[in-house]
Amino acid sequence: MKYRLALALLILPLAACVTPEQKLKAAVEEFKQKASGQFVSETTGATLFIAPIRARMVTDEAIYVERHQGTGVMSRIVDIAADKDGNIRLTALTFTQEGQWRELRENPELLTALLPKDVRPAGTCTITPAEDNNSLTFSCGGSAVETFKRL
């Protein structure tokens, strides 16, 4: 009986162990959950749509970002990576043929056909969800930082 108790006490801490890779993956998942949704800018009236996506031929972890404003639509795939300290790094990818991918929001299954030749680097993005999860700040590809409220 004593051996079972000792064994149980040794195994218990191991059950709660989380590898560094799991922590980084959890940080990426938490970011995707907090950043996803529909938002509107009170200053410009622009709308922002962010959704997690699977585009395995292009990136392991990503979100699809679509920003609508009077001047048109900006759409990007944003690659998400966490550095060893758990900080989220966002890299924007733009489509090489914009018109070919216009229907991604309505037909997300198109992402399964997306290949590396269909995108090119477009700088970095900054997406920072607020603590209360009701807004975020957004900037992509050198645009000015703008605050968006969740719809």
Coordinates of C-alpha atoms in Angstrom, one line a residue:
M1 CA 0.0 0.0 0.0
K2 CA 2.8 2.4 0.8
Y3 CA 4.4 1.8 -2.6
R4 CA 1.2 2.6 -4.4
L5 CA 0.9 5.9 -2.4
A6 CA 4.5 6.8 -3.2
L7 CA 4.1 5.9 -6.8
A8 CA 0.9 8.0 -7.0
L9 CA 2.7 11.0 -5.4
L10 CA 5.5 10.7 -7.9
I11 CA 3.2 10.4 -10.9
L12 CA 0.9 13.3 -9.9
P13 CA 3.4 16.1 -10.7
L14 CA 4.2 14.5 -14.0
A15 CA 0.6 14.5 -15.1
A16 CA 0.6 18.3 -14.9
C17 CA 3.8 18.8 -16.9
V18 CA 3.4 20.9 -20.0
T19 CA 6.2 21.0 -22.6
P20 CA 7.4 24.3 -23.9
E21 CA 6.0 23.4 -27.3
Q22 CA 2.6 22.9 -25.8
K23 CA 2.8 26.3 -24.0
L24 CA 3.6 28.0 -27.3
K25 CA 0.8 26.2 -29.1
A26 CA -1.6 27.2 -26.3
A27 CA -0.5 30.9 -26.6
V28 CA -1.2 30.8 -30.4
E29 CA -4.6 29.2 -29.8
E30 CA -5.5 31.8 -27.1
F31 CA -4.5 34.6 -29.5
K32 CA -6.7 33.2 -32.3
Q33 CA -9.7 33.0 -29.9
K34 CA -9.3 36.5 -28.6
A35 CA -8.6 38.1 -32.0
S36 CA -11.4 36.4 -33.9
G37 CA -14.6 38.2 -34.7
Q38 CA -16.2 41.1 -36.4
F39 CA -15.2 44.7 -35.5
V40 CA -15.9 48.2 -36.5
S41 CA -13.8 51.4 -36.3
E42 CA -15.6 54.3 -34.7
T43 CA -13.2 56.8 -36.3
T44 CA -13.3 55.6 -39.9
G45 CA -16.3 53.3 -40.1
A46 CA -14.1 50.5 -41.5
T47 CA -15.1 47.0 -40.6
L48 CA -12.7 44.2 -39.8
F49 CA -13.4 40.4 -40.0
I50 CA -10.9 38.0 -38.5
A51 CA -11.2 34.2 -38.5
P52 CA -8.9 31.3 -37.8
I53 CA -8.1 29.3 -40.9
R54 CA -6.4 26.1 -42.0
A55 CA -4.0 26.7 -44.9
R56 CA -1.5 23.9 -44.3
M57 CA 0.2 24.3 -47.7
V58 CA 1.1 27.9 -46.8
T59 CA 1.4 28.1 -43.0
D60 CA 0.8 26.0 -39.8
E61 CA -1.2 28.6 -37.8
A62 CA -3.0 31.5 -39.4
I63 CA -6.0 33.8 -39.4
Y64 CA -7.8 35.4 -42.3
V65 CA -8.2 39.2 -42.1
E66 CA -10.6 41.2 -44.2
R67 CA -10.8 45.0 -43.8
H68 CA -13.6 46.9 -45.6
Q69 CA -13.5 50.6 -46.0
G70 CA -15.0 53.0 -48.6
T71 CA -11.8 52.7 -50.7
G72 CA -12.1 48.9 -51.0
V73 CA -11.3 45.6 -49.4
M74 CA -8.0 44.5 -48.0
S75 CA -7.6 40.8 -47.3
R76 CA -4.6 39.0 -45.8
I77 CA -3.6 35.7 -44.4
V78 CA -1.7 36.3 -41.3
D79 CA 0.8 33.7 -40.2
I80 CA 1.0 33.3 -36.4
A81 CA 4.0 32.1 -34.5
A82 CA 5.1 32.3 -30.9
D83 CA 8.7 32.9 -30.0
K84 CA 10.4 31.0 -27.2
D85 CA 9.2 33.7 -24.7
G86 CA 5.6 33.2 -25.7
N87 CA 5.3 36.5 -27.6
I88 CA 3.1 36.3 -30.7
R89 CA 4.7 37.3 -34.0
L90 CA 2.4 38.1 -37.0
T91 CA 3.5 38.0 -40.6
A92 CA 1.1 39.2 -43.3
L93 CA 0.8 37.3 -46.6
T94 CA -1.1 38.9 -49.5
F95 CA -2.5 37.1 -52.5
T96 CA -0.6 37.1 -55.8
Q97 CA -3.9 37.2 -57.7
E98 CA -6.4 39.1 -55.5
G99 CA -9.4 38.4 -57.7
Q100 CA -8.9 34.6 -57.5
W101 CA -9.4 34.6 -53.7
R102 CA -12.2 37.2 -53.3
E103 CA -14.7 34.6 -52.1
L104 CA -12.7 33.2 -49.2
R105 CA -15.0 34.6 -46.5
E106 CA -18.0 33.0 -48.1
N107 CA -16.2 29.8 -49.3
P108 CA -13.4 29.0 -46.8
E109 CA -13.0 25.6 -48.4
L110 CA -11.0 27.5 -51.1
L111 CA -8.1 27.6 -48.6
T112 CA -7.5 23.9 -49.2
A113 CA -6.4 24.8 -52.7
L114 CA -4.1 27.6 -51.6
L115 CA -0.5 27.0 -52.5
P116 CA 2.8 28.8 -51.6
K117 CA 2.9 30.3 -55.1
D118 CA -0.5 32.0 -54.4
V119 CA 0.8 34.3 -51.7
R120 CA 3.7 36.6 -51.1
P121 CA 5.1 38.3 -47.9
A122 CA 3.4 41.7 -47.2
G123 CA 5.2 42.8 -44.1
T124 CA 4.1 42.4 -40.5
C125 CA 0.8 42.9 -38.7
T126 CA 0.0 44.2 -35.2
I127 CA -3.2 42.9 -33.7
T128 CA -3.6 43.5 -30.0
P129 CA -6.8 42.3 -28.3
A130 CA -7.9 44.5 -25.3
E131 CA -8.0 42.9 -21.9
D132 CA -11.8 43.1 -21.8
N133 CA -12.0 41.3 -25.2
N134 CA -14.4 44.0 -26.6
S135 CA -11.9 45.7 -28.9
L136 CA -8.5 45.4 -30.5
T137 CA -5.9 47.6 -32.2
F138 CA -5.0 46.7 -35.7
S139 CA -2.3 47.6 -38.2
C140 CA -1.1 45.6 -41.2
G141 CA 1.5 46.2 -43.9
G142 CA 2.5 49.7 -42.6
S143 CA -1.0 51.1 -42.2
A144 CA -1.8 53.4 -39.2
V145 CA -2.7 51.7 -36.0
E146 CA -6.5 51.8 -35.6
T147 CA -8.8 50.7 -32.7
F148 CA -11.8 48.5 -33.6
K149 CA -14.8 47.7 -31.4
R150 CA -16.3 44.2 -31.4
L151 CA -19.7 44.0 -33.0

